[in-house]
PDB file of C-alpha atoms in Angstrom:
ATOM      1  CA  LEU A   1       3.235  -0.278  20.492  1.00  0.00           C
ATOM      2  CA  ARG A   2       6.506  -0.792  22.374  1.00  0.00           C
ATOM      3  CA  HIS A   3       7.941   2.176  20.478  1.00  0.00           C
ATOM      4  CA  PRO A   4       7.853   5.313  22.673  1.00  0.00           C
ATOM      5  CA  GLY A   5       6.252   7.349  19.901  1.00  0.00           C
ATOM      6  CA  VAL A   6       3.235   5.046  19.491  1.00  0.00           C
ATOM      7  CA  ASN A   7       0.246   5.129  21.855  1.00  0.00           C
ATOM      8  CA  MET A   8      -2.308   3.046  19.982  1.00  0.00           C
ATOM      9  CA  VAL A   9      -2.860   1.084  16.778  1.00  0.00           C
ATOM     10  CA  CYS A  10      -5.988   0.101  14.881  1.00  0.00           C
ATOM     11  CA  GLN A  11      -6.376  -3.446  13.597  1.00  0.00           C
ATOM     12  CA  GLY A  12      -8.460  -4.118  10.522  1.00  0.00           C
ATOM     13  CA  GLU A  13     -11.055  -1.714   9.163  1.00  0.00           C
ATOM     14  CA  GLY A  14     -11.075   1.524  11.125  1.00  0.00           C
ATOM     15  CA  ASP A  15     -14.324   3.166   9.996  1.00  0.00           C
ATOM     16  CA  MET A  16     -16.362   2.621  13.168  1.00  0.00           C
ATOM     17  CA  ALA A  17     -13.371   2.328  15.497  1.00  0.00           C
ATOM     18  CA  LEU A  18     -12.061   5.791  14.589  1.00  0.00           C
ATOM     19  CA  VAL A  19     -15.459   7.441  15.092  1.00  0.00           C
ATOM     20  CA  GLU A  20     -15.862   5.758  18.480  1.00  0.00           C
ATOM     21  CA  LEU A  21     -12.318   6.744  19.492  1.00  0.00           C
ATOM     22  CA  CYS A  22     -12.902  10.401  18.547  1.00  0.00           C
ATOM     23  CA  ASP A  23     -16.234  10.479  20.392  1.00  0.00           C
ATOM     24  CA  ARG A  24     -14.664   9.093  23.571  1.00  0.00           C
ATOM     25  CA  MET A  25     -11.660  11.414  23.398  1.00  0.00           C
ATOM     26  CA  GLU A  26     -13.967  14.410  22.926  1.00  0.00           C
ATOM     27  CA  SER A  27     -16.136  13.425  25.899  1.00  0.00           C
ATOM     28  CA  GLY A  28     -13.223  12.387  28.120  1.00  0.00           C
ATOM     29  CA  GLY A  29     -14.386   8.762  28.164  1.00  0.00           C
ATOM     30  CA  ASP A  30     -12.415   5.530  28.434  1.00  0.00           C
ATOM     31  CA  ILE A  31     -10.409   4.829  25.268  1.00  0.00           C
ATOM     32  CA  THR A  32      -8.920   1.518  26.417  1.00  0.00           C
ATOM     33  CA  SER A  33     -11.899  -0.711  25.545  1.00  0.00           C
ATOM     34  CA  ILE A  34     -12.693   0.177  21.901  1.00  0.00           C
ATOM     35  CA  GLN A  35     -12.925  -2.799  19.566  1.00  0.00           C
ATOM     36  CA  ASN A  36     -10.183  -2.885  16.873  1.00  0.00           C
ATOM     37  CA  ILE A  37      -8.029  -0.450  18.899  1.00  0.00           C
ATOM     38  CA  TRP A  38      -5.009  -1.628  20.917  1.00  0.00           C
ATOM     39  CA  VAL A  39      -3.937   0.958  23.473  1.00  0.00           C
ATOM     40  CA  LYS A  40      -0.754   1.343  25.526  1.00  0.00           C
ATOM     41  CA  ASP A  41      -1.674   2.323  29.081  1.00  0.00           C
ATOM     42  CA  GLY A  42       1.163   4.558  30.240  1.00  0.00           C
ATOM     43  CA  GLU A  43       4.780   5.021  29.188  1.00  0.00           C
ATOM     44  CA  GLY A  44       7.846   2.798  29.069  1.00  0.00           C
ATOM     45  CA  PRO A  45       8.576  -0.664  27.684  1.00  0.00           C
ATOM     46  CA  GLU A  46       6.638  -2.411  30.476  1.00  0.00           C
ATOM     47  CA  ALA A  47       3.419  -0.400  30.107  1.00  0.00           C
ATOM     48  CA  PRO A  48       0.386  -2.713  29.829  1.00  0.00           C
ATOM     49  CA  ILE A  49      -1.376  -2.953  26.487  1.00  0.00           C
ATOM     50  CA  HIS A  50      -5.143  -3.268  26.123  1.00  0.00           C
ATOM     51  CA  ARG A  51      -5.656  -5.757  23.281  1.00  0.00           C
ATOM     52  CA  ASN A  52      -9.277  -5.315  22.261  1.00  0.00           C
ATOM     53  CA  LEU A  53     -11.187  -7.702  20.044  1.00  0.00           C
ATOM     54  CA  ILE A  54     -12.008  -7.152  16.366  1.00  0.00           C
ATOM     55  CA  ARG A  55     -15.573  -5.981  15.739  1.00  0.00           C
ATOM     56  CA  PRO A  56     -17.705  -7.636  13.015  1.00  0.00           C
ATOM     57  CA  LEU A  57     -17.204  -6.452   9.466  1.00  0.00           C
ATOM     58  CA  ILE A  58     -19.484  -3.797   7.984  1.00  0.00           C
ATOM     59  CA  ASN A  59     -21.678  -5.963   5.810  1.00  0.00           C
ATOM     60  CA  ASP A  60     -23.612  -3.152   4.110  1.00  0.00           C
ATOM     61  CA  LEU A  61     -21.042  -0.802   2.546  1.00  0.00           C
ATOM     62  CA  ASP A  62     -23.866   1.508   1.418  1.00  0.00           C
ATOM     63  CA  THR A  63     -24.173   2.656   5.049  1.00  0.00           C
ATOM     64  CA  LEU A  64     -20.742   4.315   4.854  1.00  0.00           C
ATOM     65  CA  PRO A  65     -20.480   7.928   3.671  1.00  0.00           C
ATOM     66  CA  MET A  66     -18.498   8.957   0.616  1.00  0.00           C
ATOM     67  CA  TRP A  67     -14.793   9.550   1.131  1.00  0.00           C
ATOM     68  CA  ASP A  68     -14.338  13.094   2.424  1.00  0.00           C
ATOM     69  CA  ARG A  69     -12.493  14.467  -0.571  1.00  0.00           C
ATOM     70  CA  GLU A  70     -13.207  18.022   0.593  1.00  0.00           C
ATOM     71  CA  ALA A  71     -10.563  17.520   3.283  1.00  0.00           C
ATOM     72  CA  PHE A  72      -7.948  17.745   0.507  1.00  0.00           C
ATOM     73  CA  ASP A  73      -7.136  20.176  -2.276  1.00  0.00           C
ATOM     74  CA  MET A  74      -8.641  17.873  -4.872  1.00  0.00           C
ATOM     75  CA  GLU A  75      -8.465  20.357  -7.734  1.00  0.00           C
ATOM     76  CA  ARG A  76      -4.673  20.567  -7.346  1.00  0.00           C
ATOM     77  CA  LEU A  77      -4.247  16.828  -6.791  1.00  0.00           C
ATOM     78  CA  LEU A  78      -6.296  16.025  -9.881  1.00  0.00           C
ATOM     79  CA  GLN A  79      -4.060  18.267 -11.989  1.00  0.00           C
ATOM     80  CA  ASP A  80      -0.735  16.941 -10.650  1.00  0.00           C
ATOM     81  CA  VAL A  81       0.328  13.881 -12.648  1.00  0.00           C
ATOM     82  CA  GLY A  82       1.055  10.905 -10.412  1.00  0.00           C
ATOM     83  CA  LYS A  83      -0.204  12.480  -7.170  1.00  0.00           C
ATOM     84  CA  LEU A  84      -3.675  10.964  -6.830  1.00  0.00           C
ATOM     85  CA  ALA A  85      -4.061   7.849  -8.975  1.00  0.00           C
ATOM     86  CA  LEU A  86      -2.001   4.703  -9.533  1.00  0.00           C
ATOM     87  CA  ILE A  87      -2.350   4.896 -13.316  1.00  0.00           C
ATOM     88  CA  TRP A  88      -0.044   7.614 -14.710  1.00  0.00           C
ATOM     89  CA  GLY A  89      -1.937  10.735 -15.715  1.00  0.00           C
ATOM     90  CA  ASN A  90      -3.992  13.597 -14.367  1.00  0.00           C
ATOM     91  CA  GLU A  91      -7.700  14.264 -13.807  1.00  0.00           C
ATOM     92  CA  ILE A  92      -8.072  10.632 -12.664  1.00  0.00           C
ATOM     93  CA  MET A  93     -10.377  10.174  -9.653  1.00  0.00           C
ATOM     94  CA  PRO A  94      -9.876   7.133  -7.394  1.00  0.00           C
ATOM     95  CA  THR A  95     -12.957   5.460  -5.970  1.00  0.00           C
ATOM     96  CA  TYR A  96     -14.109   1.987  -4.937  1.00  0.00           C
ATOM     97  CA  ALA A  97     -17.030  -0.367  -5.535  1.00  0.00           C
ATOM     98  CA  GLY A  98     -16.237  -2.939  -2.858  1.00  0.00           C
ATOM     99  CA  ARG A  99     -13.817  -4.371  -0.320  1.00  0.00           C
ATOM    100  CA  GLY A 100     -12.060  -7.635   0.208  1.00  0.00           C
ATOM    101  CA  CYS A 101     -10.669 -10.516  -1.816  1.00  0.00           C
ATOM    102  CA  PRO A 102     -11.450 -14.237  -1.411  1.00  0.00           C
ATOM    103  CA  TYR A 103      -7.849 -15.296  -2.080  1.00  0.00           C
ATOM    104  CA  ALA A 104      -5.037 -15.705   0.454  1.00  0.00           C
ATOM    105  CA  CYS A 105      -1.836 -15.134  -1.550  1.00  0.00           C
ATOM    106  CA  THR A 106       1.164 -15.029   0.785  1.00  0.00           C
ATOM    107  CA  PHE A 107       2.583 -11.754  -0.613  1.00  0.00           C
ATOM    108  CA  CYS A 108      -0.626  -9.825   0.110  1.00  0.00           C
ATOM    109  CA  ALA A 109      -1.935  -8.346   3.365  1.00  0.00           C
ATOM    110  CA  ASN A 110      -5.281  -9.884   2.479  1.00  0.00           C
ATOM    111  CA  SER A 111      -4.106 -13.268   3.774  1.00  0.00           C
ATOM    112  CA  ALA A 112      -3.657 -11.782   7.266  1.00  0.00           C
ATOM    113  CA  TRP A 113      -7.008  -9.959   7.098  1.00  0.00           C
ATOM    114  CA  LEU A 114      -8.833 -13.168   6.185  1.00  0.00           C
ATOM    115  CA  MET A 115      -7.421 -14.837   9.309  1.00  0.00           C
ATOM    116  CA  MET A 116      -8.133 -11.778  11.457  1.00  0.00           C
ATOM    117  CA  TYR A 117     -11.769 -11.623  10.362  1.00  0.00           C
ATOM    118  CA  ARG A 118     -12.581 -15.331  10.435  1.00  0.00           C
ATOM    119  CA  GLY A 119     -16.129 -15.656  11.806  1.00  0.00           C
ATOM    120  CA  LYS A 120     -16.672 -11.882  11.712  1.00  0.00           C
ATOM    121  CA  GLY A 121     -18.792 -11.668   8.561  1.00  0.00           C
ATOM    122  CA  ARG A 122     -18.465 -11.858   4.790  1.00  0.00           C
ATOM    123  CA  PHE A 123     -15.057 -10.440   3.900  1.00  0.00           C
ATOM    124  CA  THR A 124     -15.623  -9.783   0.181  1.00  0.00           C
ATOM    125  CA  ARG A 125     -18.371  -7.160  -0.166  1.00  0.00           C
ATOM    126  CA  LYS A 126     -19.730  -4.887  -2.896  1.00  0.00           C
ATOM    127  CA  ARG A 127     -21.669  -1.636  -2.716  1.00  0.00           C
ATOM    128  CA  THR A 128     -24.975  -1.666  -4.542  1.00  0.00           C
ATOM    129  CA  VAL A 129     -24.725  -0.343  -8.080  1.00  0.00           C
ATOM    130  CA  GLY A 130     -27.171   2.485  -7.347  1.00  0.00           C
ATOM    131  CA  ASN A 131     -25.040   3.659  -4.424  1.00  0.00           C
ATOM    132  CA  ILE A 132     -21.868   3.698  -6.535  1.00  0.00           C
ATOM    133  CA  ILE A 133     -23.474   5.492  -9.480  1.00  0.00           C
ATOM    134  CA  GLU A 134     -24.903   8.164  -7.174  1.00  0.00           C
ATOM    135  CA  GLU A 135     -21.390   8.955  -5.929  1.00  0.00           C
ATOM    136  CA  LEU A 136     -19.860   8.932  -9.404  1.00  0.00           C
ATOM    137  CA  VAL A 137     -22.517  11.303 -10.737  1.00  0.00           C
ATOM    138  CA  TYR A 138     -21.770  13.683  -7.854  1.00  0.00           C
ATOM    139  CA  LEU A 139     -18.006  13.488  -8.444  1.00  0.00           C
ATOM    140  CA  LYS A 140     -18.381  13.995 -12.190  1.00  0.00           C
ATOM    141  CA  ASP A 141     -20.421  17.141 -11.552  1.00  0.00           C
ATOM    142  CA  ARG A 142     -18.195  18.408  -8.725  1.00  0.00           C
ATOM    143  CA  TYR A 143     -14.702  17.918 -10.212  1.00  0.00           C
ATOM    144  CA  ARG A 144     -12.984  17.953 -13.576  1.00  0.00           C
ATOM    145  CA  ILE A 145     -12.463  14.235 -14.211  1.00  0.00           C
ATOM    146  CA  LYS A 146     -11.264  12.375 -17.303  1.00  0.00           C
ATOM    147  CA  ARG A 147     -11.202   8.875 -15.814  1.00  0.00           C
ATOM    148  CA  PHE A 148     -12.294   6.901 -12.756  1.00  0.00           C
ATOM    149  CA  GLU A 149      -9.901   4.443 -11.135  1.00  0.00           C
ATOM    150  CA  PHE A 150     -11.462   1.687  -8.980  1.00  0.00           C
ATOM    151  CA  TRP A 151      -9.306   0.567  -6.084  1.00  0.00           C
ATOM    152  CA  ASP A 152     -11.124  -2.709  -5.341  1.00  0.00           C
ATOM    153  CA  GLU A 153      -8.720  -5.609  -4.789  1.00  0.00           C
ATOM    154  CA  MET A 154     -11.040  -7.697  -6.985  1.00  0.00           C
ATOM    155  CA  PHE A 155     -13.325  -5.649  -9.184  1.00  0.00           C
ATOM    156  CA  ALA A 156     -15.046  -8.190 -11.448  1.00  0.00           C
ATOM    157  CA  LEU A 157     -16.660 -10.392  -8.815  1.00  0.00           C
ATOM    158  CA  GLY A 158     -20.100 -11.799  -9.504  1.00  0.00           C
ATOM    159  CA  THR A 159     -21.425 -11.683 -13.062  1.00  0.00           C
ATOM    160  CA  GLY A 160     -24.849 -10.378 -12.001  1.00  0.00           C
ATOM    161  CA  TRP A 161     -23.373  -7.405 -10.142  1.00  0.00           C
ATOM    162  CA  LEU A 162     -20.873  -6.731 -12.936  1.00  0.00           C
ATOM    163  CA  GLU A 163     -23.555  -6.768 -15.630  1.00  0.00           C
ATOM    164  CA  GLU A 164     -25.743  -4.339 -13.684  1.00  0.00           C
ATOM    165  CA  PHE A 165     -22.777  -2.058 -12.986  1.00  0.00           C
ATOM    166  CA  CYS A 166     -21.656  -1.980 -16.627  1.00  0.00           C
ATOM    167  CA  ASP A 167     -25.180  -1.186 -17.842  1.00  0.00           C
ATOM    168  CA  GLU A 168     -25.621   1.662 -15.358  1.00  0.00           C
ATOM    169  CA  TYR A 169     -22.123   3.078 -15.719  1.00  0.00           C
ATOM    170  CA  GLY A 170     -22.299   3.083 -19.500  1.00  0.00           C
ATOM    171  CA  SER A 171     -25.613   4.930 -19.583  1.00  0.00           C
ATOM    172  CA  LYS A 172     -25.140   7.369 -16.678  1.00  0.00           C
ATOM    173  CA  ILE A 173     -21.386   8.065 -16.370  1.00  0.00           C
ATOM    174  CA  GLY A 174     -19.713   7.353 -19.704  1.00  0.00           C
ATOM    175  CA  LEU A 175     -16.138   8.227 -18.702  1.00  0.00           C
ATOM    176  CA  PRO A 176     -13.217   5.819 -19.260  1.00  0.00           C
ATOM    177  CA  TRP A 177     -12.269   3.757 -16.207  1.00  0.00           C
ATOM    178  CA  THR A 178      -9.607   1.456 -14.814  1.00  0.00           C
ATOM    179  CA  ALA A 179      -9.939  -1.567 -12.511  1.00  0.00           C
ATOM    180  CA  PHE A 180      -7.812  -4.243 -10.855  1.00  0.00           C
ATOM    181  CA  VAL A 181      -8.670  -7.800 -11.898  1.00  0.00           C
ATOM    182  CA  ARG A 182      -7.427 -11.376 -11.662  1.00  0.00           C
ATOM    183  CA  ALA A 183      -6.877 -13.569 -14.689  1.00  0.00           C
ATOM    184  CA  GLU A 184      -9.730 -15.816 -13.562  1.00  0.00           C
ATOM    185  CA  THR A 185     -12.256 -13.025 -14.155  1.00  0.00           C
ATOM    186  CA  CYS A 186     -10.951 -11.939 -17.571  1.00  0.00           C
ATOM    187  CA  THR A 187     -13.379 -13.981 -19.627  1.00  0.00           C
ATOM    188  CA  ILE A 188     -14.471 -12.778 -23.054  1.00  0.00           C
ATOM    189  CA  ASP A 189     -17.995 -12.090 -21.749  1.00  0.00           C
ATOM    190  CA  ASN A 190     -16.774 -10.051 -18.754  1.00  0.00           C
ATOM    191  CA  LEU A 191     -14.309  -8.070 -20.845  1.00  0.00           C
ATOM    192  CA  LYS A 192     -16.903  -7.267 -23.495  1.00  0.00           C
ATOM    193  CA  MET A 193     -19.284  -6.001 -20.803  1.00  0.00           C
ATOM    194  CA  MET A 194     -16.593  -3.823 -19.252  1.00  0.00           C
ATOM    195  CA  LYS A 195     -15.412  -2.473 -22.610  1.00  0.00           C
ATOM    196  CA  ARG A 196     -18.961  -1.457 -23.559  1.00  0.00           C
ATOM    197  CA  ALA A 197     -19.135   0.430 -20.267  1.00  0.00           C
ATOM    198  CA  GLY A 198     -15.919   2.363 -21.020  1.00  0.00           C
ATOM    199  CA  ALA A 199     -13.234   0.253 -19.329  1.00  0.00           C
ATOM    200  CA  GLN A 200      -9.862   0.920 -20.940  1.00  0.00           C
ATOM    201  CA  ILE A 201      -7.190  -0.434 -18.575  1.00  0.00           C
ATOM    202  CA  MET A 202      -7.242  -3.746 -16.689  1.00  0.00           C
ATOM    203  CA  ALA A 203      -4.455  -3.999 -14.091  1.00  0.00           C
ATOM    204  CA  MET A 204      -3.629  -7.681 -13.575  1.00  0.00           C
ATOM    205  CA  GLY A 205      -0.971  -9.169 -11.300  1.00  0.00           C
ATOM    206  CA  VAL A 206       1.127 -12.042 -12.638  1.00  0.00           C
ATOM    207  CA  GLU A 207       3.627 -11.854  -9.702  1.00  0.00           C
ATOM    208  CA  ALA A 208       6.064 -14.462 -11.084  1.00  0.00           C
ATOM    209  CA  GLY A 209       6.602 -16.242 -14.382  1.00  0.00           C
ATOM    210  CA  ASN A 210       7.130 -19.690 -12.847  1.00  0.00           C
ATOM    211  CA  GLU A 211       3.890 -21.576 -12.201  1.00  0.00           C
ATOM    212  CA  GLU A 212       5.390 -23.916  -9.599  1.00  0.00           C
ATOM    213  CA  TYR A 213       6.901 -20.966  -7.697  1.00  0.00           C
ATOM    214  CA  ARG A 214       3.552 -19.124  -7.686  1.00  0.00           C
ATOM    215  CA  ARG A 215       1.716 -22.196  -6.444  1.00  0.00           C
ATOM    216  CA  LYS A 216       4.256 -23.308  -3.841  1.00  0.00           C
ATOM    217  CA  HIS A 217       5.527 -20.031  -2.385  1.00  0.00           C
ATOM    218  CA  LEU A 218       2.977 -17.349  -3.304  1.00  0.00           C
ATOM    219  CA  LYS A 219      -0.076 -19.622  -2.874  1.00  0.00           C
ATOM    220  CA  LYS A 220      -1.401 -18.130  -6.103  1.00  0.00           C
ATOM    221  CA  ARG A 221      -2.727 -21.123  -7.997  1.00  0.00           C
ATOM    222  CA  THR A 222      -3.498 -19.379 -11.279  1.00  0.00           C
ATOM    223  CA  THR A 223      -2.011 -21.493 -14.071  1.00  0.00           C
ATOM    224  CA  ASP A 224       0.215 -20.225 -16.876  1.00  0.00           C
ATOM    225  CA  ARG A 225      -2.464 -21.299 -19.357  1.00  0.00           C
ATOM    226  CA  LEU A 226      -5.118 -19.208 -17.610  1.00  0.00           C
ATOM    227  CA  ILE A 227      -2.879 -16.115 -17.397  1.00  0.00           C
ATOM    228  CA  ILE A 228      -1.934 -16.325 -21.077  1.00  0.00           C
ATOM    229  CA  GLU A 229      -5.585 -16.837 -21.985  1.00  0.00           C
ATOM    230  CA  ALA A 230      -6.572 -13.766 -19.956  1.00  0.00           C
ATOM    231  CA  PHE A 231      -4.087 -11.565 -21.821  1.00  0.00           C
ATOM    232  CA  ASP A 232      -5.190 -13.056 -25.140  1.00  0.00           C
ATOM    233  CA  ASN A 233      -8.801 -12.248 -24.219  1.00  0.00           C
ATOM    234  CA  CYS A 234      -7.865  -8.659 -23.387  1.00  0.00           C
ATOM    235  CA  ARG A 235      -6.137  -8.271 -26.759  1.00  0.00           C
ATOM    236  CA  GLU A 236      -9.084  -9.794 -28.606  1.00  0.00           C
ATOM    237  CA  VAL A 237     -11.651  -7.542 -26.923  1.00  0.00           C
TER     238      VAL A 237
END
């Protein structure tokens, strides 16, 4: 905010903050008191900064609308390899089933978000399966898609939710999909459920090959044994 080219920044999740900011700018209202938004009042290095508090987290993700993909040339992006998805390929549609991660690894922004949102609600949240499937059905009908790619920091959280998702996805969507997982969730049972539902690629972070280094410096306490077991499970399934 001390940089002359920056007037305001948004801390944390911006869904509600951005809507409120746009509404106030459109009506000519005060923009210096919006939660999550820090605003520089004036110009120069000594200009005061309004440091507003963080609002509570959105507990019910089903209340949020679908990503506005119509704002982009999705047909072109879907055809261009490497433009839209993290996995290499084309006709891969990114989406999400939830937000947040319960871990506080030092190399990840999540550790700062957990501190920022302490006391502001449950940080790790999932959309209901029905809400996700409704969006995926729409996207499958609207665009030419070969694969879905889930951008959740932790996809396989909660065996009850995962089982329901895999059942519904397998019967109503049927396309291959990719997700980001931790070794702790790569049990044989979870992997079998996800494979039956069409999962083909599990992206899993090891970060470093030295267990002591991971534990001491990265605060990632996953053991070598558990990581090796997770990869063995993936191969077996």
